[in-house]
PDB file of C-alpha atoms in Angstrom:
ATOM      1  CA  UNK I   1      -7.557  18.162  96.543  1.00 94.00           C
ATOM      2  CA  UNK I   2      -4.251  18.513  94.943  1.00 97.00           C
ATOM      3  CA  UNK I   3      -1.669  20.087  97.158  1.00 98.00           C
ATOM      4  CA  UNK I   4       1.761  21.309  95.478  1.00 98.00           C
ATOM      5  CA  UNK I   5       5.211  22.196  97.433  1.00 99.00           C
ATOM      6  CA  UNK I   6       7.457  23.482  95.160  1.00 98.00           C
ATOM      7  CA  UNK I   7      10.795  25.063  95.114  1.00 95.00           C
ATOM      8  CA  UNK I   8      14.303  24.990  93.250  1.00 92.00           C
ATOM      9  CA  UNK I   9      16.560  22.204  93.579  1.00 87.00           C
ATOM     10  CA  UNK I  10      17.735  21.343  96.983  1.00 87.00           C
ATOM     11  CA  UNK I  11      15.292  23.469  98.508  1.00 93.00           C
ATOM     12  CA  UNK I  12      13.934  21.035 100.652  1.00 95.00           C
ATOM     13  CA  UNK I  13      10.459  19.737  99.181  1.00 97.00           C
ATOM     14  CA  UNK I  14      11.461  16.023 100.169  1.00 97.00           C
ATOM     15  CA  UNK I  15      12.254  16.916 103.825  1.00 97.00           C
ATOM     16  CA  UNK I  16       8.827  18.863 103.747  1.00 98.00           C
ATOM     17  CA  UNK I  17       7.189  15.897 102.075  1.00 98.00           C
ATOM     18  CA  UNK I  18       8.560  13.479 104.546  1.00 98.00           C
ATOM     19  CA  UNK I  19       8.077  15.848 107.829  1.00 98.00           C
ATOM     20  CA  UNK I  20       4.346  16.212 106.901  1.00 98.00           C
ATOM     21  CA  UNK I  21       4.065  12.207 106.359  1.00 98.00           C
ATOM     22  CA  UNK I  22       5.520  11.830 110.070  1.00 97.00           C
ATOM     23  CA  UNK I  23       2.693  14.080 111.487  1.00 97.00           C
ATOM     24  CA  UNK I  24      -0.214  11.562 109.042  1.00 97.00           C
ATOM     25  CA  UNK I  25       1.622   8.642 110.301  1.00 96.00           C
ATOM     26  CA  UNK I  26       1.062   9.549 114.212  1.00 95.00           C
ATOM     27  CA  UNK I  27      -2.453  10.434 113.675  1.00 94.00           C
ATOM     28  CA  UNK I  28      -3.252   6.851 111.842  1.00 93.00           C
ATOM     29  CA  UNK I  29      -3.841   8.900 108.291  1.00 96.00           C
ATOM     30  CA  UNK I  30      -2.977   5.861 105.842  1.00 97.00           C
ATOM     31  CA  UNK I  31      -0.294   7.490 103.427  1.00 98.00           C
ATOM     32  CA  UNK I  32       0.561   6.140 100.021  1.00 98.00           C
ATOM     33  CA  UNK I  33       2.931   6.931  97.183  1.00 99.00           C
ATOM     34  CA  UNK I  34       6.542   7.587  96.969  1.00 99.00           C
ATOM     35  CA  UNK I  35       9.310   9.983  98.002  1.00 99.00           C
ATOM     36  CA  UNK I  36      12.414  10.787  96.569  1.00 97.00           C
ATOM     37  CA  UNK I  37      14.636  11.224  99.127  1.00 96.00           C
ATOM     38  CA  UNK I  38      18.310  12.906  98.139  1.00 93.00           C
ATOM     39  CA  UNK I  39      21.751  11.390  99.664  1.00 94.00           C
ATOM     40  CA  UNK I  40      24.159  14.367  99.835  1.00 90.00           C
ATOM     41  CA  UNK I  41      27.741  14.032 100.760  1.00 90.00           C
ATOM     42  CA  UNK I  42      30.058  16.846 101.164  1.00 91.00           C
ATOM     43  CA  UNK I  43      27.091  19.021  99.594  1.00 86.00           C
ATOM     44  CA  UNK I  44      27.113  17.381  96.789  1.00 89.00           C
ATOM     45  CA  UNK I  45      24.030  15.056  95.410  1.00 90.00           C
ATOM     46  CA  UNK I  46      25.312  11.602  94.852  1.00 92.00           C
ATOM     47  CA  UNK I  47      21.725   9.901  93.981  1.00 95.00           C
ATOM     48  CA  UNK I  48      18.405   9.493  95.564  1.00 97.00           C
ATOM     49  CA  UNK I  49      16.549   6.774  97.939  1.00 97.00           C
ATOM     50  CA  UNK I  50      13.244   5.817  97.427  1.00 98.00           C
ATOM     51  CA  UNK I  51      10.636   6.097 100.338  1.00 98.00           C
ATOM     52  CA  UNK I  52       7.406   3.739  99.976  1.00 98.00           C
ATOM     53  CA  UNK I  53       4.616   5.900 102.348  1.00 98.00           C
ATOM     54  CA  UNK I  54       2.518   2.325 102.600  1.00 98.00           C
ATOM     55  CA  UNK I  55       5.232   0.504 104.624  1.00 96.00           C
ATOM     56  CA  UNK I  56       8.005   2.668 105.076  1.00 95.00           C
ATOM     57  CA  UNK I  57      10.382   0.592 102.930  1.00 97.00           C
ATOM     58  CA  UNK I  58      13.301   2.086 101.842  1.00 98.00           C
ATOM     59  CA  UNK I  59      15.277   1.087  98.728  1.00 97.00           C
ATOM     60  CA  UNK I  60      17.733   3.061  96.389  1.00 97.00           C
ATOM     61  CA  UNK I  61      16.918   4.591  93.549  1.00 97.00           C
ATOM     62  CA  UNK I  62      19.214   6.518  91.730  1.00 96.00           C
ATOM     63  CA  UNK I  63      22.996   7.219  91.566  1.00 94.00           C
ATOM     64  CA  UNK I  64      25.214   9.838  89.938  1.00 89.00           C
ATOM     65  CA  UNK I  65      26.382   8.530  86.537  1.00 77.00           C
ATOM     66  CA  UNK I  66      29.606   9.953  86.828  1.00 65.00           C
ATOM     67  CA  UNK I  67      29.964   8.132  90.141  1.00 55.00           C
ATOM     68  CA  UNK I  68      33.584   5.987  90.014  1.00 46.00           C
ATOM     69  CA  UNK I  69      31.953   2.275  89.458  1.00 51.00           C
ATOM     70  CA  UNK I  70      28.643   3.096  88.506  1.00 51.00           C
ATOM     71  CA  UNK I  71      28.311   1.160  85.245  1.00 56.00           C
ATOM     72  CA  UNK I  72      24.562   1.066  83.812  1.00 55.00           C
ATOM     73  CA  UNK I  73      23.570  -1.859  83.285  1.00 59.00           C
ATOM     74  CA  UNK I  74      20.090  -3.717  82.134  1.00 60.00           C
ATOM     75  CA  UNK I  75      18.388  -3.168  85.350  1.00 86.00           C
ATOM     76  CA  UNK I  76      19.430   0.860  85.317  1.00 86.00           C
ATOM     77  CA  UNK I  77      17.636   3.550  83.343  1.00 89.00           C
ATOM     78  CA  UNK I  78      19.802   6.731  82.626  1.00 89.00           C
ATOM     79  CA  UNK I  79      18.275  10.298  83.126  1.00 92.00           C
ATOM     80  CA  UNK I  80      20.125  13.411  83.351  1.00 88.00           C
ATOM     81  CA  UNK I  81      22.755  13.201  85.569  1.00 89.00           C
ATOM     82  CA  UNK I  82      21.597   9.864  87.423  1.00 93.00           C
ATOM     83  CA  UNK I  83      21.454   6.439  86.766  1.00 94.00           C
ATOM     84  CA  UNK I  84      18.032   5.415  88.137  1.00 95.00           C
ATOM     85  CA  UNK I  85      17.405   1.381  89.236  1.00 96.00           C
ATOM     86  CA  UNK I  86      14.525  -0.360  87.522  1.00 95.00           C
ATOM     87  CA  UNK I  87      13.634  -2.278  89.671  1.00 97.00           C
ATOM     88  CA  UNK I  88      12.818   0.682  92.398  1.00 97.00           C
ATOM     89  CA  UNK I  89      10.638   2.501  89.543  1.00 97.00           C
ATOM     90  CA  UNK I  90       8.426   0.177  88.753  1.00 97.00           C
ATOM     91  CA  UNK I  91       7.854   0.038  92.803  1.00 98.00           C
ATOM     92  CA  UNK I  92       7.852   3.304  93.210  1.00 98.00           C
ATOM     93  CA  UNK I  93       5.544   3.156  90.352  1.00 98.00           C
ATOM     94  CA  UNK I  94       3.381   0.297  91.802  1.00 98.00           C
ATOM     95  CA  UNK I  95       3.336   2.788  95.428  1.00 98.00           C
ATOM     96  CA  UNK I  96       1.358   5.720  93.530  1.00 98.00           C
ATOM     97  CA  UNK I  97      -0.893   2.907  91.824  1.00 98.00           C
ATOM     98  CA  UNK I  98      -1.619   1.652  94.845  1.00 98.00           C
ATOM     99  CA  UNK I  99      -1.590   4.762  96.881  1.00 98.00           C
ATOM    100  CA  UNK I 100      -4.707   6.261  95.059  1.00 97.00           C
ATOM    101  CA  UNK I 101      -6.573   4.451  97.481  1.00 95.00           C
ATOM    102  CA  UNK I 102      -5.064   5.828 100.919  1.00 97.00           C
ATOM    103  CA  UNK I 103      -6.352   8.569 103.268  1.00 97.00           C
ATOM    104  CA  UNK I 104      -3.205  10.494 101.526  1.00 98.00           C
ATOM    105  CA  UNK I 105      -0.709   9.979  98.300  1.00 98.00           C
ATOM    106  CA  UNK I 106       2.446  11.661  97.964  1.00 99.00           C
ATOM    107  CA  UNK I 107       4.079  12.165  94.375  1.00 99.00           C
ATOM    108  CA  UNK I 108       8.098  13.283  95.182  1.00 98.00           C
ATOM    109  CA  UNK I 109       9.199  14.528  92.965  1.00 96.00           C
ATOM    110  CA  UNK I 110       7.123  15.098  89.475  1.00 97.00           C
ATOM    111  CA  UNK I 111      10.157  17.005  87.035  1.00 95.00           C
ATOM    112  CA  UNK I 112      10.564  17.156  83.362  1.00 96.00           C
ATOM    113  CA  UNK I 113      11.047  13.420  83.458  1.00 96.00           C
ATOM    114  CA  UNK I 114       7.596  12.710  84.166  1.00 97.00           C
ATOM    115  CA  UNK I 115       6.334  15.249  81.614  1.00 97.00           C
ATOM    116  CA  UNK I 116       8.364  12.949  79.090  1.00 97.00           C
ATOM    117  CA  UNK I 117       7.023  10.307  80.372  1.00 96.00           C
ATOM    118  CA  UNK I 118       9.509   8.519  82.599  1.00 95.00           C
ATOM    119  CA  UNK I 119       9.724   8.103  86.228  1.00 96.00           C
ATOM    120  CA  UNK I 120       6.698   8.600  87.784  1.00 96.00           C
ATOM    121  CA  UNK I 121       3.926   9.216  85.062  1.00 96.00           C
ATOM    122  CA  UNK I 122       2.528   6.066  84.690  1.00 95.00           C
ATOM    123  CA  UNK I 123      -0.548   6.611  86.930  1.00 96.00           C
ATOM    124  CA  UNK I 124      -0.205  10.727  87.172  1.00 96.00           C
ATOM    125  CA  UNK I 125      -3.251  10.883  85.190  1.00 94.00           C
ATOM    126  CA  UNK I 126      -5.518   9.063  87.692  1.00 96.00           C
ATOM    127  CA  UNK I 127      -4.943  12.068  90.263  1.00 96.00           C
ATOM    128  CA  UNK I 128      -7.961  13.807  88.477  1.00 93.00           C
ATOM    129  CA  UNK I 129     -10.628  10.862  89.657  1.00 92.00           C
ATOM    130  CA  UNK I 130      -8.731  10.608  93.148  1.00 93.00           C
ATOM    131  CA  UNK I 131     -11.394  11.779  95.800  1.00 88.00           C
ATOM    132  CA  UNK I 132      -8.502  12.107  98.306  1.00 93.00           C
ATOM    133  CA  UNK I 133      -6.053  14.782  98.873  1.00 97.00           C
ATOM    134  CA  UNK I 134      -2.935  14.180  97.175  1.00 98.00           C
ATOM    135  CA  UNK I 135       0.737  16.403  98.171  1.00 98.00           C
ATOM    136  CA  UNK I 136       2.908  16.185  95.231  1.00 99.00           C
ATOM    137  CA  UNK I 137       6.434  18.007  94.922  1.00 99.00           C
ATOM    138  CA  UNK I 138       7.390  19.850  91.923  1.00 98.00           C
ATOM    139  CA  UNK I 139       9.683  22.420  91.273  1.00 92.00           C
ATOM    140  CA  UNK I 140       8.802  26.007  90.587  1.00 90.00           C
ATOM    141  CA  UNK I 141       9.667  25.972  86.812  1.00 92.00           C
ATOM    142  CA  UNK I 142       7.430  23.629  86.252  1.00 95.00           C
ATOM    143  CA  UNK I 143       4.309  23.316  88.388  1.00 95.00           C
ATOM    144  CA  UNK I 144       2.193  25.121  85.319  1.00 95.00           C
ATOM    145  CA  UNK I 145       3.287  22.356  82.780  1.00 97.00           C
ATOM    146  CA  UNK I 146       2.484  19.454  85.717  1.00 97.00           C
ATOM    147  CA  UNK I 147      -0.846  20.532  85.935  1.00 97.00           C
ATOM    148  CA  UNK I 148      -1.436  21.378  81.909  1.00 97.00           C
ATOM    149  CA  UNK I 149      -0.354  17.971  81.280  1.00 97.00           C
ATOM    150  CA  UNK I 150      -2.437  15.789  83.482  1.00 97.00           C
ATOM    151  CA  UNK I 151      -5.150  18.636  83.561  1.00 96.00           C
ATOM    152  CA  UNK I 152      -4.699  18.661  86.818  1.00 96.00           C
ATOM    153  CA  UNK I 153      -6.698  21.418  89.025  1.00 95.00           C
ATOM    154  CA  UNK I 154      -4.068  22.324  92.090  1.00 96.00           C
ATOM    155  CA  UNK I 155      -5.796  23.237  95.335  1.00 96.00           C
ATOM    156  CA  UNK I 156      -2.956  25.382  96.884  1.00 97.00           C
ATOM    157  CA  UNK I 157       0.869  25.760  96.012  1.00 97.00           C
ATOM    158  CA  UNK I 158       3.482  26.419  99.012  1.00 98.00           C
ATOM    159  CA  UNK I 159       6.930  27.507  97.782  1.00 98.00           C
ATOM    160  CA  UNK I 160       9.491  26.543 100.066  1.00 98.00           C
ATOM    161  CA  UNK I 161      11.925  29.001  98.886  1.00 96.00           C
ATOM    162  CA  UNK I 162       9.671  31.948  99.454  1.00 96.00           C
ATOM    163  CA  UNK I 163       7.523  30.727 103.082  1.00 97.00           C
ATOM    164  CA  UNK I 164      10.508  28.542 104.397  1.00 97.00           C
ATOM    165  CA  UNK I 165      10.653  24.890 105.534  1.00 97.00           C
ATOM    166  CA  UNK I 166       8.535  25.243 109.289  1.00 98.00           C
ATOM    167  CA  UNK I 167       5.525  27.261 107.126  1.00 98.00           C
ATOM    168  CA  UNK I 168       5.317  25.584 104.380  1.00 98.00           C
ATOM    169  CA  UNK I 169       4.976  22.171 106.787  1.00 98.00           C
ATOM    170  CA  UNK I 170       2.397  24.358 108.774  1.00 98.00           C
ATOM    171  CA  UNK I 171       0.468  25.750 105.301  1.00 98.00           C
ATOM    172  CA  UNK I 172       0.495  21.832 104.387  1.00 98.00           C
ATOM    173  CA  UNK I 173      -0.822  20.315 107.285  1.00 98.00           C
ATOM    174  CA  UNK I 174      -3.705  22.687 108.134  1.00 97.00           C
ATOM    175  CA  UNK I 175      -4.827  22.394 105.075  1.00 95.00           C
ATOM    176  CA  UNK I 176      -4.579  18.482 105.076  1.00 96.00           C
ATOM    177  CA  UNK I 177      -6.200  18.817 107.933  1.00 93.00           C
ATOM    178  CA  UNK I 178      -9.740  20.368 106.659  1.00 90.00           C
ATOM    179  CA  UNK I 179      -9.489  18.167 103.794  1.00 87.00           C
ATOM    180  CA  UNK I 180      -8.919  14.245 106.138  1.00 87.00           C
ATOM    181  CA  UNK I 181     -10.976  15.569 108.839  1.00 73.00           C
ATOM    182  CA  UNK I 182     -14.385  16.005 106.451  1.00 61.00           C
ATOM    183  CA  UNK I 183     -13.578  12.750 104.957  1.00 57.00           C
ATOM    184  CA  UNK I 184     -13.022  10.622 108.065  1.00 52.00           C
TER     185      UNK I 184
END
């Protein structure tokens, strides 16, 4: 079962991503994958960490490429307005891989990148086979061309603009819940 949270930019799909891995964690649901999480200073964006769901590693992943001594380099990968690390990708990559076989994978966040195949497409495609649910954030523009793309079939889509933060966390975890509790 593929579950979607999607929203505009800065709408808080991460925090709900994260909040609903919290609630897995305490219940002993074995989460996999990756999420994006956004480092905002003075309300502005100035890059991204990565979250690995397996062991709760944290490492960062992308900076603003305007930022004052941000030089890429051979171990950064520009996109848009962010210079992304290599070296996280290819773990955050390695997370999804390996996340297929969890009790739960989390995708954050799957954008126009992916659909051009950067950041996290590499194993996108395997979602179709996965027998487990999977919670994957996407923003509203482009949820359509996620799912046309991978052929994905989505189970349910909560928009976190429209429900709000608390029900979309709510929406996600009771249905997580049917889904983990007739596997288990």
């Amino acid at each position: 079962m593929i579950i979607v949270v999607t929203g505009p930019r800065g709408a808080g799909k991460s925090l709900v991503l994260e909040k609903v891995a919290e609630s897995l964690r305490s219940r002993a649901i074995s989460l996999g994958g990756v999420i994006s999480r956004g480092l905002v200073e003075d309300g502005k964006r100035l890059g991204y960490e990565l979250v690995c769901l397996a062991d709760n590693r944290v490492l960062p992943l992308a900076n603003a490429a305007k930022r004052a001594g941000n030089t890429p380099g051979d171990n950064r990968v520009n996109y848009g307005a962010y210079d992304f690390c290599a070296e996280a990708l290819r773990i955050g990559n390695q997370a999804v891989f390996d996340g297929m076989g969890r009790d739960c994978l989390f995708v954050d966040e799957i954008g126009r990148w992916e659909l051009e195949g950067g950041g996290w497409s590499r194993y996108l495609g395997m979602l179709r086979e996965r027998q487990g649910p999977a919670l994957l954030a996407i923003r509203q523009d482009m949820a359509l061309a996620v799912a046309e793309r991978w052929s994905l079939t989505i189970a349910r889509i909560f928009d976190v603009h429209s429900l709000g933060i608390p029900a979309v966390i709510d929406g996600v975890l009771r249905e997580l819940k049917k889904t983990l509790t007739r596997e288990r």
